[in-house]
PDB file of C-alpha atoms and ligand atoms in Angstrom:
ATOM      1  CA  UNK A   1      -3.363   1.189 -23.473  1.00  0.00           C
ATOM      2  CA  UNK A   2      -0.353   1.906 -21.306  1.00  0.00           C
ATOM      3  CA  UNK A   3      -0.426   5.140 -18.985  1.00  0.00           C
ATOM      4  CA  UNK A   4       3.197   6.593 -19.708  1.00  0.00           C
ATOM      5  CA  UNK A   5       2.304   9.135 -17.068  1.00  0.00           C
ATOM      6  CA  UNK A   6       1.476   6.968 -13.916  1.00  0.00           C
ATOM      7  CA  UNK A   7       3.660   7.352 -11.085  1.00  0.00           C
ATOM      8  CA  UNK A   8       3.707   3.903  -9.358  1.00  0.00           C
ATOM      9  CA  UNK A   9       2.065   4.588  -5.623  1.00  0.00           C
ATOM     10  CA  UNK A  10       3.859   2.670  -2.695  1.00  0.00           C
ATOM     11  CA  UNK A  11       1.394   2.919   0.751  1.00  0.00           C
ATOM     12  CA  UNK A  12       4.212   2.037   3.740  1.00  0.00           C
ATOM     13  CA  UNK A  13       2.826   2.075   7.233  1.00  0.00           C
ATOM     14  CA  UNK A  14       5.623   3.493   9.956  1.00  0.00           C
ATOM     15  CA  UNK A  15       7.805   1.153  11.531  1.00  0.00           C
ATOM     16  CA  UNK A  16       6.403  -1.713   9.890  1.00  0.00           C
ATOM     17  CA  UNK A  17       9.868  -4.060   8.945  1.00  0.00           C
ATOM     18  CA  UNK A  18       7.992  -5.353   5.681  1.00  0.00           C
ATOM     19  CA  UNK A  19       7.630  -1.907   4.900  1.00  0.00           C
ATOM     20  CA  UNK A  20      11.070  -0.825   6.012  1.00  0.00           C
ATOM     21  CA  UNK A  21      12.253  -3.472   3.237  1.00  0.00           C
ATOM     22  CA  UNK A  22      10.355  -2.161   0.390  1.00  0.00           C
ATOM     23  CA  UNK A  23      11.503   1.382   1.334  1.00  0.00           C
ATOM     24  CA  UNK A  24      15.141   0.443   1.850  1.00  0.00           C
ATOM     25  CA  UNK A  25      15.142  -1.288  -1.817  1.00  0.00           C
ATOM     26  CA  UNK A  26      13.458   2.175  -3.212  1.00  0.00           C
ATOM     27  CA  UNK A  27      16.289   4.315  -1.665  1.00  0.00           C
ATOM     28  CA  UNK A  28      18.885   1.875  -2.329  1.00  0.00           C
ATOM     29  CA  UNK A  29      17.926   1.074  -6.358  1.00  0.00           C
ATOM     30  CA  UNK A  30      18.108   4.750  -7.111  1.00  0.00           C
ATOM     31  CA  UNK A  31      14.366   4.394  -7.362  1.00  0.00           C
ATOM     32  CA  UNK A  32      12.662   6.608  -4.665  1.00  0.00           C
ATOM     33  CA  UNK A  33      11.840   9.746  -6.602  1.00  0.00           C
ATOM     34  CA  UNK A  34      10.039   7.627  -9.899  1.00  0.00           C
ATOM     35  CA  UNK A  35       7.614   6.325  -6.937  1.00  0.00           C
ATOM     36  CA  UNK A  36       4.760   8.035  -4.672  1.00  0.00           C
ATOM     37  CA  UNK A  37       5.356   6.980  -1.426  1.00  0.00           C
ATOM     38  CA  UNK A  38       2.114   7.094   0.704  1.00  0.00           C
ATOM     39  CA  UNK A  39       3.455   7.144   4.377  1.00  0.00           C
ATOM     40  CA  UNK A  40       0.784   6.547   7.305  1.00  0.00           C
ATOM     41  CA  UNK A  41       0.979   6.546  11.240  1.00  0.00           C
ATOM     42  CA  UNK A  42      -1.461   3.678  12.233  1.00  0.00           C
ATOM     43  CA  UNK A  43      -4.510   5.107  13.923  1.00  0.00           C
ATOM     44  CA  UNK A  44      -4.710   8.158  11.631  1.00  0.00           C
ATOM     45  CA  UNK A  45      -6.957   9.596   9.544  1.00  0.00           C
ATOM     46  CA  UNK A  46      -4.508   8.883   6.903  1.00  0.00           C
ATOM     47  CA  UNK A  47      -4.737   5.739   7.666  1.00  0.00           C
ATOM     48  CA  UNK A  48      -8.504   5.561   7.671  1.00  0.00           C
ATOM     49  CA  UNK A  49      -8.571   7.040   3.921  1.00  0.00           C
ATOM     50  CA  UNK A  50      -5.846   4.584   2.904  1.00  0.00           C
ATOM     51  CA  UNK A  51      -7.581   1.393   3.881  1.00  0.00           C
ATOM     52  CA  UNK A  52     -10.648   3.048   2.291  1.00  0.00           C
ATOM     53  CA  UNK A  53      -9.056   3.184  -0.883  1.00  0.00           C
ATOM     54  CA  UNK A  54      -7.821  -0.116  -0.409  1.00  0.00           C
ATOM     55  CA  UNK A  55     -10.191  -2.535   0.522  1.00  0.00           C
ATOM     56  CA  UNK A  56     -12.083  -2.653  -2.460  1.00  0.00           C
ATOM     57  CA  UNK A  57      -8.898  -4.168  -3.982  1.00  0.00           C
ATOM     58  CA  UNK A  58      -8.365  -6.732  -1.090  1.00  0.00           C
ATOM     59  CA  UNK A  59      -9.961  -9.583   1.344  1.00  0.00           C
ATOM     60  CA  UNK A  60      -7.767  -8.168   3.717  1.00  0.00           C
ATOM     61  CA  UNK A  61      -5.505  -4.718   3.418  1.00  0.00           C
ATOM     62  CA  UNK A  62      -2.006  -5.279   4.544  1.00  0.00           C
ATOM     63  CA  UNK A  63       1.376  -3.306   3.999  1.00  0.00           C
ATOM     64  CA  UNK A  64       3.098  -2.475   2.118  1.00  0.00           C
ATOM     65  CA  UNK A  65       0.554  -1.953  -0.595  1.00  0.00           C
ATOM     66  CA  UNK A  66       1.655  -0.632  -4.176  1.00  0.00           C
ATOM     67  CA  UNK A  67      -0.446   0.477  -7.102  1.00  0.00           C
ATOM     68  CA  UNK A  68       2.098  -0.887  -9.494  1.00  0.00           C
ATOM     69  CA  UNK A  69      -0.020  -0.061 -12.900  1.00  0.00           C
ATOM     70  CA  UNK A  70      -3.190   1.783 -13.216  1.00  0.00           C
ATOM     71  CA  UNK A  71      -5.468  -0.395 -11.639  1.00  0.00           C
ATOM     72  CA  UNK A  72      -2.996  -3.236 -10.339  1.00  0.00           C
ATOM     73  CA  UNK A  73      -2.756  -3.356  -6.900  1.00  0.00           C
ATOM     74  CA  UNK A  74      -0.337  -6.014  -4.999  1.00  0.00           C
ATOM     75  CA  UNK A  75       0.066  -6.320  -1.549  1.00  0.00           C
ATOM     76  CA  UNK A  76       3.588  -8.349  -0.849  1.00  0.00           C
ATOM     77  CA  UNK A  77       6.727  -6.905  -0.102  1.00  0.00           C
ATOM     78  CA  UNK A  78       8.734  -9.624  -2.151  1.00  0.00           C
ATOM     79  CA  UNK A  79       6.482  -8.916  -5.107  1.00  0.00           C
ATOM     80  CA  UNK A  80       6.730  -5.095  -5.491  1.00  0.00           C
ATOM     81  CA  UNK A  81      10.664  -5.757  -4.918  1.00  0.00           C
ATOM     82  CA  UNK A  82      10.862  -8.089  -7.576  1.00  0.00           C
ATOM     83  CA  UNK A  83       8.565  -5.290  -9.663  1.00  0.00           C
ATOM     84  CA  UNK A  84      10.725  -2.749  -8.965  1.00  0.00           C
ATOM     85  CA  UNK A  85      14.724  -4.559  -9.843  1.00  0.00           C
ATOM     86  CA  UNK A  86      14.447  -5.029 -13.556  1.00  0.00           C
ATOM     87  CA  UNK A  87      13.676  -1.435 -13.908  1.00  0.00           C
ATOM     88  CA  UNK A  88      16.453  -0.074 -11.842  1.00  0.00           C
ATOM     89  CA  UNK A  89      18.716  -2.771 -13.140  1.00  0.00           C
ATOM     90  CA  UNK A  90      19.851  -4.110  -9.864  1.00  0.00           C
ATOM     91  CA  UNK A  91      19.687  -7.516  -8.506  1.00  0.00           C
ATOM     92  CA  UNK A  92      18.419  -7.214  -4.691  1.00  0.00           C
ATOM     93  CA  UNK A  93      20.336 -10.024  -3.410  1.00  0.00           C
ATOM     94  CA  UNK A  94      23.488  -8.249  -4.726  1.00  0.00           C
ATOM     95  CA  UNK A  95      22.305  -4.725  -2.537  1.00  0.00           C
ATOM     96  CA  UNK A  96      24.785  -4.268   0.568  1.00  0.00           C
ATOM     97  CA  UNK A  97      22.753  -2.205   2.826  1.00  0.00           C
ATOM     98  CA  UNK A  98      19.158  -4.345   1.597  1.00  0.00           C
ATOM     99  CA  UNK A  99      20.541  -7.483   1.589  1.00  0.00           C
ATOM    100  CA  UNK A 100      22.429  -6.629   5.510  1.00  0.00           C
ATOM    101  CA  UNK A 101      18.319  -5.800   6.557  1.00  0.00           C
ATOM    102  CA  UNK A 102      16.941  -9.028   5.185  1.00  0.00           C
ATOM    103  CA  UNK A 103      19.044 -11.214   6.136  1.00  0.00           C
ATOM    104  CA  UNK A 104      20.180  -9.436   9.294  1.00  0.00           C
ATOM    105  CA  UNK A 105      17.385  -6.759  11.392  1.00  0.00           C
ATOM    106  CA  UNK A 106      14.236  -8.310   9.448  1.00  0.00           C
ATOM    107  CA  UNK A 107      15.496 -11.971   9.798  1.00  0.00           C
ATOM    108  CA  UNK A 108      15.881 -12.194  13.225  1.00  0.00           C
ATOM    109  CA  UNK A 109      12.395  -9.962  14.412  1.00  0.00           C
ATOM    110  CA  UNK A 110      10.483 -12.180  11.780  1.00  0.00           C
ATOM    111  CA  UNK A 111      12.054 -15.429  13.810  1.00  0.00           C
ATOM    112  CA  UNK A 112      11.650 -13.765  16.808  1.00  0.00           C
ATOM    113  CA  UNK A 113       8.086 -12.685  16.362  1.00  0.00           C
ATOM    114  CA  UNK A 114       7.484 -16.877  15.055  1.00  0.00           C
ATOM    115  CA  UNK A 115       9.361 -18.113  18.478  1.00  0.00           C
ATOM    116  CA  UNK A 116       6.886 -15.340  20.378  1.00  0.00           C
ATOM    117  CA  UNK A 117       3.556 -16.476  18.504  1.00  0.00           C
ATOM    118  CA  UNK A 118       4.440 -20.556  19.058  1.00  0.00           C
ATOM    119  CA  UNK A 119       5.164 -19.587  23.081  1.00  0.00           C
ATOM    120  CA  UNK A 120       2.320 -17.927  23.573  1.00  0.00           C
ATOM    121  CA  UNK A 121       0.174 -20.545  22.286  1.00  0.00           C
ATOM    122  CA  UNK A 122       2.162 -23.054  24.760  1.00  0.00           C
ATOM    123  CA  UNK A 123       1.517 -21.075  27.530  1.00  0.00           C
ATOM    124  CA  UNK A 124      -2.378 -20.413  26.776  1.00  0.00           C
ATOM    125  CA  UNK A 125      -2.969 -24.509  25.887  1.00  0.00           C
ATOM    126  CA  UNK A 126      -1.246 -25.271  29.438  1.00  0.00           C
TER     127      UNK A 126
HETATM  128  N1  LIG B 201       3.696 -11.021   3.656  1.00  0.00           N
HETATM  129  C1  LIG B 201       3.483  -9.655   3.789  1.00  0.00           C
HETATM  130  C2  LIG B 201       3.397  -9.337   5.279  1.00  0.00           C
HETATM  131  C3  LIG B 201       2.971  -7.947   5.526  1.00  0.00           C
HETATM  132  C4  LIG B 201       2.431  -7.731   6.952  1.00  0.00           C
HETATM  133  O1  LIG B 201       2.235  -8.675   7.729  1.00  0.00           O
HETATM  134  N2  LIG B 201       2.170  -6.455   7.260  1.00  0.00           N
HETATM  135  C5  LIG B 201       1.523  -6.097   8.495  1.00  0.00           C
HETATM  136  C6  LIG B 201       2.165  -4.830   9.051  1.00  0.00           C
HETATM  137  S1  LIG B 201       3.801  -5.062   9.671  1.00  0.00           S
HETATM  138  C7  LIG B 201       0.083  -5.677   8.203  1.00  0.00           C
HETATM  139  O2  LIG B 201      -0.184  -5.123   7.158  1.00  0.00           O
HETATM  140  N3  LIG B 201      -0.842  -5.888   9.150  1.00  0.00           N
HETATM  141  C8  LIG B 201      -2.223  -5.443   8.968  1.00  0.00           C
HETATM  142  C9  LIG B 201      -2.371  -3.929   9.112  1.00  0.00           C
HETATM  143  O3  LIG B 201      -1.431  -3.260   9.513  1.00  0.00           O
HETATM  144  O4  LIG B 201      -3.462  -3.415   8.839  1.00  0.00           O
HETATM  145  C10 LIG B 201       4.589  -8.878   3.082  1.00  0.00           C
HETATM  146  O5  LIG B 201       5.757  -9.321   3.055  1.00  0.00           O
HETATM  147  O6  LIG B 201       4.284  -7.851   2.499  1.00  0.00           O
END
């Protein structure tokens, strides 16, 4: 039976760019007020109660988070995107300001995070 009345629930943790990406595509789409959003500062109690509510779902609790359907939790930014563009009708590679974040801001820290990770591990093995 579907629940006509669920609000889907979006958990974002602050300043997190995978986050930032599912938020910017909510704002963008038009889609922001048919969603909860569940904001947290890491290191909260907020944060505490979220991963409470969480973990029986996952291995490991990451974010973003969404409860998509009553009961259907997924935790992968790409995955509530692609969720969330058939039902505001837009195609998220054709989104200006998304698209400019993805392939621009979130690009470069992801590569830049990769580049930090690989010389780290250089410098511990030497
Ligand atoms: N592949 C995931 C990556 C998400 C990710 O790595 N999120 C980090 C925060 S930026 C995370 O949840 N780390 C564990 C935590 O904060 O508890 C996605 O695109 O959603």
């Amino acid at each position: 039976m579907t629940d006509n009345t669920f609000k889907p629930i979006v958990y974002l943790k602050e300043n997190c760019p995978f986050c930032f990406k599912v938020r910017l595509f909510l704002l963008e789409s038009g889609l922001a007020s048919e969603v909860e959003t569940r904001d947290f500062v890491p290191g909260t109690e907020q944060e505490e109660a979220i991963q409470s509510e969480l973990s029986p779902h996952f291995e490991k609790v990451s974010f973003p988070t969404a409860q998509l359907e009553p009961g259907r939790y997924v935790a992968e930014s790409d995955d509530i995107v692609a969720f969330f563009a058939p039902k505001a009708g837009r195609d998220p590679a054709g989104m200006t300001v998304y698209r400019n974040y993805v392939n621009g801001v979130f690009s470069m820290a992801m590569k830049l995070w990769k580049e930090n990770q690989e010389l780290k591990k250089a410098a511990s093995a030497a």
